[in-house]
């Protein structure tokens, strides 16, 4: 297995290459050690994690007088734990040549993935892999989408990196790789030319 940073300007993109598959992983920039506020954000989370038990220990004598305070304390703790355990750590597009694509989202506290959601798109149902643009408020965002057609003829879009929405150069790199490995049977010169003209 080989790890590589294909775009030096975008350290959030990592290429993990094995003989059987390629994974294009986009890390959450908040948790990158050399990313924007990466190490400060991670240290801030650990300070917050240390502060929460201190607050609970301070407030613990109060619930003995009021069961409502105890319930409120447990609800706040549950909300805090839910927020910590469901944040997106990284998202991946895994290219499985001759099989299809797998879109993954990993969630959990920093550096500890607890939950993984995977969506597999077989090559037989993959119609195209596109870069599309959408409006978000007053902002235009680019995103990758796999066009999938079921056996009944229903067409659906599966969005890659839907939570992190990386920048256009990252999307373009993944777009080229998917077209090269899956859709163009190794000849992607026409794919590169259509964006560079």
C-alpha positions as a Python dict, from the first residue, in 0.01 Angstrom:
ca = {
    (1, 'X'): (0, 0, 0),
    (2, 'X'): (134, 340, -99),
    (3, 'X'): (24, 683, 26),
    (4, 'X'): (72, 995, -178),
    (5, 'X'): (-29, 1361, -177),
    (6, 'X'): (-117, 1424, -544),
    (7, 'X'): (-183, 1797, -496),
    (8, 'X'): (72, 1981, -282),
    (9, 'X'): (-154, 2289, -259),
    (10, 'X'): (-434, 2075, -111),
    (11, 'X'): (-297, 1857, 172),
    (12, 'X'): (-649, 1736, 255),
    (13, 'X'): (-638, 1500, -48),
    (14, 'X'): (-454, 1172, 2),
    (15, 'X'): (-418, 896, -255),
    (16, 'X'): (-395, 547, -107),
    (17, 'X'): (-295, 299, -374),
    (18, 'X'): (-313, -81, -357),
    (19, 'X'): (-294, -333, -641),
    (20, 'X'): (-670, -398, -624),
    (21, 'X'): (-804, -48, -556),
    (22, 'X'): (-738, 326, -532),
    (23, 'X'): (-873, 544, -254),
    (24, 'X'): (-899, 921, -289),
    (25, 'X'): (-942, 1040, 69),
    (26, 'X'): (-1037, 1395, 160),
    (27, 'X'): (-967, 1469, 527),
    (28, 'X'): (-1164, 1723, 723),
    (29, 'X'): (-939, 2034, 709),
    (30, 'X'): (-1020, 2115, 1072),
    (31, 'X'): (-833, 1803, 1187),
    (32, 'X'): (-527, 1822, 962),
    (33, 'X'): (-211, 1891, 1162),
    (34, 'X'): (-78, 2130, 898),
    (35, 'X'): (-416, 2252, 774),
    (36, 'X'): (-595, 2576, 860),
    (37, 'X'): (-630, 2577, 1240),
    (38, 'X'): (-562, 2201, 1238),
    (39, 'X'): (-344, 2154, 1543),
    (40, 'X'): (-518, 2437, 1730),
    (41, 'X'): (-861, 2283, 1660),
    (42, 'X'): (-748, 1940, 1782),
    (43, 'X'): (-596, 2086, 2099),
    (44, 'X'): (-911, 2291, 2158),
    (45, 'X'): (-1121, 1975, 2136),
    (46, 'X'): (-904, 1802, 2394),
    (47, 'X'): (-931, 2100, 2629),
    (48, 'X'): (-1306, 2094, 2585),
    (49, 'X'): (-1312, 1719, 2650),
    (50, 'X'): (-1118, 1774, 2972),
    (51, 'X'): (-1344, 2063, 3074),
    (52, 'X'): (-1673, 1870, 3037),
    (53, 'X'): (-1601, 1615, 3319),
    (54, 'X'): (-1493, 1903, 3542),
    (55, 'X'): (-1827, 2078, 3487),
    (56, 'X'): (-2017, 1753, 3549),
    (57, 'X'): (-1823, 1691, 3871),
    (58, 'X'): (-1898, 2046, 3988),
    (59, 'X'): (-2269, 2023, 3908),
    (60, 'X'): (-2317, 1665, 4034),
    (61, 'X'): (-2429, 1759, 4391),
    (62, 'X'): (-2714, 1973, 4250),
    (63, 'X'): (-2925, 1685, 4108),
    (64, 'X'): (-2967, 1532, 4453),
    (65, 'X'): (-3202, 1822, 4527),
    (66, 'X'): (-3383, 1827, 4193),
    (67, 'X'): (-3447, 1539, 3949),
    (68, 'X'): (-3509, 1796, 3673),
    (69, 'X'): (-3151, 1920, 3703),
    (70, 'X'): (-3024, 1561, 3670),
    (71, 'X'): (-3232, 1509, 3355),
    (72, 'X'): (-3107, 1838, 3209),
    (73, 'X'): (-2748, 1742, 3285),
    (74, 'X'): (-2788, 1403, 3108),
    (75, 'X'): (-2953, 1565, 2805),
    (76, 'X'): (-2668, 1816, 2770),
    (77, 'X'): (-2411, 1538, 2806),
    (78, 'X'): (-2592, 1326, 2544),
    (79, 'X'): (-2600, 1619, 2300),
    (80, 'X'): (-2228, 1683, 2354),
    (81, 'X'): (-2137, 1315, 2301),
    (82, 'X'): (-2356, 1294, 1990),
    (83, 'X'): (-2191, 1603, 1840),
    (84, 'X'): (-1842, 1464, 1914),
    (85, 'X'): (-1911, 1117, 1774),
    (86, 'X'): (-2089, 1217, 1452),
    (87, 'X'): (-1850, 1478, 1309),
    (88, 'X'): (-1705, 1389, 970),
    (89, 'X'): (-1337, 1289, 984),
    (90, 'X'): (-1285, 1206, 616),
    (91, 'X'): (-1469, 1104, 303),
    (92, 'X'): (-1336, 875, 31),
    (93, 'X'): (-1398, 766, -325),
    (94, 'X'): (-1266, 412, -363),
    (95, 'X'): (-1210, 303, -723),
    (96, 'X'): (-1240, -72, -771),
    (97, 'X'): (-1137, -137, -1133),
    (98, 'X'): (-1382, -362, -1320),
    (99, 'X'): (-1619, -358, -1018),
    (100, 'X'): (-1730, 0, -957),
    (101, 'X'): (-1708, 285, -706),
    (102, 'X'): (-1749, 297, -332),
    (103, 'X'): (-1830, 625, -156),
    (104, 'X'): (-1738, 632, 213),
    (105, 'X'): (-1792, 870, 504),
    (106, 'X'): (-1605, 818, 833),
    (107, 'X'): (-1733, 983, 1152),
    (108, 'X'): (-1613, 1006, 1510),
    (109, 'X'): (-1391, 1208, 1743),
    (110, 'X'): (-1063, 1335, 1592),
    (111, 'X'): (-842, 1046, 1474),
    (112, 'X'): (-1086, 781, 1605),
    (113, 'X'): (-1336, 670, 1340),
    (114, 'X'): (-1639, 515, 1510),
    (115, 'X'): (-1896, 503, 1229),
    (116, 'X'): (-1853, 435, 858),
    (117, 'X'): (-2120, 463, 592),
    (118, 'X'): (-2050, 307, 253),
    (119, 'X'): (-2240, 326, -76),
    (120, 'X'): (-2130, 89, -351),
    (121, 'X'): (-2208, 173, -713),
    (122, 'X'): (-2156, -124, -945),
    (123, 'X'): (-1989, -52, -1277),
    (124, 'X'): (-2290, -201, -1459),
    (125, 'X'): (-2517, 74, -1321),
    (126, 'X'): (-2264, 361, -1336),
    (127, 'X'): (-2360, 579, -1632),
    (128, 'X'): (-2117, 867, -1577),
    (129, 'X'): (-1910, 1047, -1315),
    (130, 'X'): (-1946, 1425, -1340),
    (131, 'X'): (-1841, 1753, -1185),
    (132, 'X'): (-2155, 1956, -1132),
    (133, 'X'): (-2220, 2295, -981),
    (134, 'X'): (-2489, 2395, -740),
    (135, 'X'): (-2599, 2705, -556),
    (136, 'X'): (-2563, 2732, -180),
    (137, 'X'): (-2703, 3066, -72),
    (138, 'X'): (-2515, 3320, -283),
    (139, 'X'): (-2223, 3086, -340),
    (140, 'X'): (-2159, 2846, -629),
    (141, 'X'): (-2018, 2511, -517),
    (142, 'X'): (-1875, 2236, -732),
    (143, 'X'): (-1934, 1873, -643),
    (144, 'X'): (-1871, 1526, -783),
    (145, 'X'): (-2166, 1304, -862),
    (146, 'X'): (-2204, 953, -995),
    (147, 'X'): (-2499, 908, -1230),
    (148, 'X'): (-2650, 570, -1161),
    (149, 'X'): (-2926, 399, -1359),
    (150, 'X'): (-3108, 107, -1202),
    (151, 'X'): (-3241, -192, -1396),
    (152, 'X'): (-3587, -40, -1388),
    (153, 'X'): (-3454, 269, -1566),
    (154, 'X'): (-3465, 507, -1267),
    (155, 'X'): (-3174, 753, -1268),
    (156, 'X'): (-3019, 881, -946),
    (157, 'X'): (-2725, 1100, -845),
    (158, 'X'): (-2486, 983, -573),
    (159, 'X'): (-2281, 1278, -447),
    (160, 'X'): (-1920, 1214, -347),
    (161, 'X'): (-1769, 1416, -61),
    (162, 'X'): (-2114, 1555, 16),
    (163, 'X'): (-2023, 1672, 368),
    (164, 'X'): (-1677, 1822, 313),
    (165, 'X'): (-1726, 1968, -40),
    (166, 'X'): (-1357, 2002, -132),
    (167, 'X'): (-1225, 2263, -373),
    (168, 'X'): (-1234, 2228, -752),
    (169, 'X'): (-871, 2107, -805),
    (170, 'X'): (-936, 1816, -569),
    (171, 'X'): (-1258, 1728, -751),
    (172, 'X'): (-1081, 1747, -1086),
    (173, 'X'): (-807, 1507, -973),
    (174, 'X'): (-1062, 1249, -857),
    (175, 'X'): (-1269, 1302, -1173),
    (176, 'X'): (-967, 1225, -1393),
    (177, 'X'): (-884, 911, -1193),
    (178, 'X'): (-1237, 771, -1209),
    (179, 'X'): (-1259, 832, -1582),
    (180, 'X'): (-915, 683, -1640),
    (181, 'X'): (-964, 370, -1429),
    (182, 'X'): (-1334, 296, -1483),
    (183, 'X'): (-1504, 479, -1767),
    (184, 'X'): (-1245, 531, -2045),
    (185, 'X'): (-1062, 199, -2014),
    (186, 'X'): (-727, 369, -1955),
    (187, 'X'): (-737, 638, -2227),
    (188, 'X'): (-813, 966, -2056),
    (189, 'X'): (-642, 1208, -2291),
    (190, 'X'): (-978, 1335, -2411),
    (191, 'X'): (-1093, 1389, -2051),
    (192, 'X'): (-788, 1607, -1974),
    (193, 'X'): (-822, 1802, -2298),
    (194, 'X'): (-1184, 1904, -2246),
    (195, 'X'): (-1098, 2092, -1922),
    (196, 'X'): (-771, 2245, -2039),
    (197, 'X'): (-894, 2401, -2364),
}
